C-alpha cells in the first residue's frame, strides 16, 4: 500500500501496490494495473506515511448506558420467541440470558466507561 496526501486539504489517499505511480517534475500520475489513468484525483498529492489506525474517542457513561440499553432491548426482542423454547432451543435461550446479565454488569468493569469489554451477542 502506498499513501499520498492532498496538500490542499490533508486528505490521505491509499493506493494498492499494483497502481503505477509516476513522478514528473513534482507532479504524480496514477495508473491502474490495466493502464487506466486515475484522472479524477487531486493534482497536489505528495507521498506520506500511513495514517495512524482509527481509535474511537472514549465513551462517556451516558453514551455507554444508552448503548447498553439498546443492546438489552434487542436481546429482549430476540428472547421473546424462545420463552416457549423447545428442548433444542433452551441452549439459545440460556445464552441470551447470560448475554443480558453480562450487559447489565458493564458498569462494574474497571475501565467503565472509557474502556468497555462489550459481551458478544449469541448467534
Short mmCIF file of C-alpha atoms in Angstrom, two decimals:
data_model
loop_
_atom_site.label_atom_id
_atom_site.label_comp_id
_atom_site.label_asym_id
_atom_site.label_seq_id
_atom_site.Cartn_x
_atom_site.Cartn_y
_atom_site.Cartn_z
CA UNK A 1 0.00 0.00 0.00
CA UNK A 2 1.27 3.46 -0.92
CA UNK A 3 -0.03 6.63 0.72
CA UNK A 4 -0.33 10.16 -0.62
CA UNK A 5 -1.72 13.28 1.00
CA UNK A 6 -3.51 16.15 -0.73
CA UNK A 7 -1.55 19.24 0.30
CA UNK A 8 -4.67 21.40 -0.08
CA UNK A 9 -6.96 19.63 2.43
CA UNK A 10 -4.70 16.99 4.09
CA UNK A 11 -6.92 14.14 2.84
CA UNK A 12 -4.96 10.89 2.63
CA UNK A 13 -5.27 8.55 -0.37
CA UNK A 14 -4.21 4.90 -0.25
CA UNK A 15 -3.19 3.04 -3.40
CA UNK A 16 -2.75 -0.69 -3.82
CA UNK A 17 0.73 -1.81 -4.82
CA UNK A 18 -0.40 -2.63 -8.37
CA UNK A 19 -1.16 1.06 -9.11
CA UNK A 20 1.66 2.51 -11.17
CA UNK A 21 2.83 5.87 -9.82
CA UNK A 22 4.99 8.14 -11.96
CA UNK A 23 6.51 11.42 -10.78
CA UNK A 24 7.39 14.16 -13.27
CA UNK A 25 8.65 17.50 -12.00
CA UNK A 26 6.95 17.05 -8.63
CA UNK A 27 3.59 16.03 -10.10
CA UNK A 28 2.41 12.45 -9.67
CA UNK A 29 0.26 10.47 -12.09
CA UNK A 30 -1.52 7.26 -11.18
CA UNK A 31 -2.44 4.39 -13.50
CA UNK A 32 -4.20 1.11 -12.73
CA UNK A 33 -2.56 -2.22 -13.50
CA UNK A 34 -4.73 -2.30 -16.65
CA UNK A 35 -3.26 1.01 -17.85
CA UNK A 36 -6.32 3.12 -16.99
CA UNK A 37 -5.30 6.56 -15.72
CA UNK A 38 -6.81 7.72 -12.44
CA UNK A 39 -7.58 11.24 -13.66
CA UNK A 40 -10.14 12.35 -11.07
CA UNK A 41 -7.56 12.66 -8.28
CA UNK A 42 -6.41 15.99 -6.87
CA UNK A 43 -3.26 17.34 -8.51
CA UNK A 44 -1.49 18.28 -5.28
CA UNK A 45 -0.76 14.75 -3.99
CA UNK A 46 2.57 14.03 -2.32
CA UNK A 47 3.83 10.81 -0.71
CA UNK A 48 3.24 10.41 3.03
CA UNK A 49 3.42 7.87 5.83
CA UNK A 50 0.38 5.69 6.52
CA UNK A 51 -2.13 7.37 8.82
CA UNK A 52 -2.40 6.01 12.36
CA UNK A 53 -5.17 3.48 12.93
CA UNK A 54 -8.50 4.99 13.90
CA UNK A 55 -9.30 4.85 17.58
CA UNK A 56 -12.76 5.98 18.58
CA UNK A 57 -12.91 8.56 21.34
CA UNK A 58 -13.54 7.21 24.83
CA UNK A 59 -17.19 6.70 25.63
CA UNK A 60 -18.83 8.68 28.43
CA UNK A 61 -21.12 6.98 30.95
CA UNK A 62 -24.34 8.34 29.45
CA UNK A 63 -23.47 7.07 25.97
CA UNK A 64 -22.31 3.71 27.32
CA UNK A 65 -25.52 3.18 29.28
CA UNK A 66 -27.62 4.21 26.25
CA UNK A 67 -25.75 1.71 24.08
CA UNK A 68 -26.16 -0.96 26.72
CA UNK A 69 -29.89 -0.25 26.95
CA UNK A 70 -30.26 -0.55 23.16
CA UNK A 71 -28.44 -3.90 23.23
CA UNK A 72 -30.65 -5.06 26.13
CA UNK A 73 -33.79 -4.13 24.19
CA UNK A 74 -32.57 -6.12 21.20
CA UNK A 75 -31.76 -9.09 23.43
CA UNK A 76 -35.23 -8.96 24.95
CA UNK A 77 -36.83 -8.99 21.50
CA UNK A 78 -34.73 -11.96 20.43
CA UNK A 79 -35.53 -13.85 23.64
CA UNK A 80 -39.30 -13.42 23.29
CA UNK A 81 -39.89 -16.32 20.91
CA UNK A 82 -37.51 -18.50 22.92
CA UNK A 83 -39.59 -18.22 26.09
CA UNK A 84 -41.68 -21.07 24.68
CA UNK A 85 -38.50 -22.89 23.74
CA UNK A 86 -38.33 -26.44 22.58
CA UNK A 87 -35.69 -28.57 24.28
CA UNK A 88 -33.34 -27.83 21.37
CA UNK A 89 -33.83 -24.04 21.82
CA UNK A 90 -33.17 -23.99 25.57
CA UNK A 91 -29.42 -23.63 24.94
CA UNK A 92 -30.06 -20.50 22.85
CA UNK A 93 -32.37 -19.02 25.49
CA UNK A 94 -29.74 -19.62 28.18
CA UNK A 95 -27.07 -17.91 26.03
CA UNK A 96 -29.29 -14.83 25.56
CA UNK A 97 -29.96 -14.70 29.32
CA UNK A 98 -26.23 -14.84 30.06
CA UNK A 99 -25.66 -12.09 27.49
CA UNK A 100 -28.25 -9.86 29.22
CA UNK A 101 -26.58 -10.43 32.58
CA UNK A 102 -23.18 -9.53 31.10
CA UNK A 103 -24.64 -6.35 29.58
CA UNK A 104 -26.10 -5.35 32.92
CA UNK A 105 -22.66 -5.69 34.51
CA UNK A 106 -20.67 -3.40 32.19
CA UNK A 107 -20.75 -0.60 34.76
CA UNK A 108 -18.82 -2.87 37.14
CA UNK A 109 -15.88 -3.17 34.76
CA UNK A 110 -12.67 -1.46 35.90
CA UNK A 111 -12.37 0.68 32.76
CA UNK A 112 -16.00 1.83 32.62
CA UNK A 113 -16.95 3.99 30.76
CA UNK A 114 -13.79 4.76 28.77
CA UNK A 115 -12.88 1.13 28.13
CA UNK A 116 -15.69 -1.41 27.98
CA UNK A 117 -15.30 -5.07 27.14
CA UNK A 118 -18.67 -5.48 25.43
CA UNK A 119 -20.06 -9.02 25.59
CA UNK A 120 -20.67 -10.76 22.28
CA UNK A 121 -24.29 -11.41 21.36
CA UNK A 122 -25.24 -15.03 20.81
CA UNK A 123 -25.78 -16.12 17.23
#
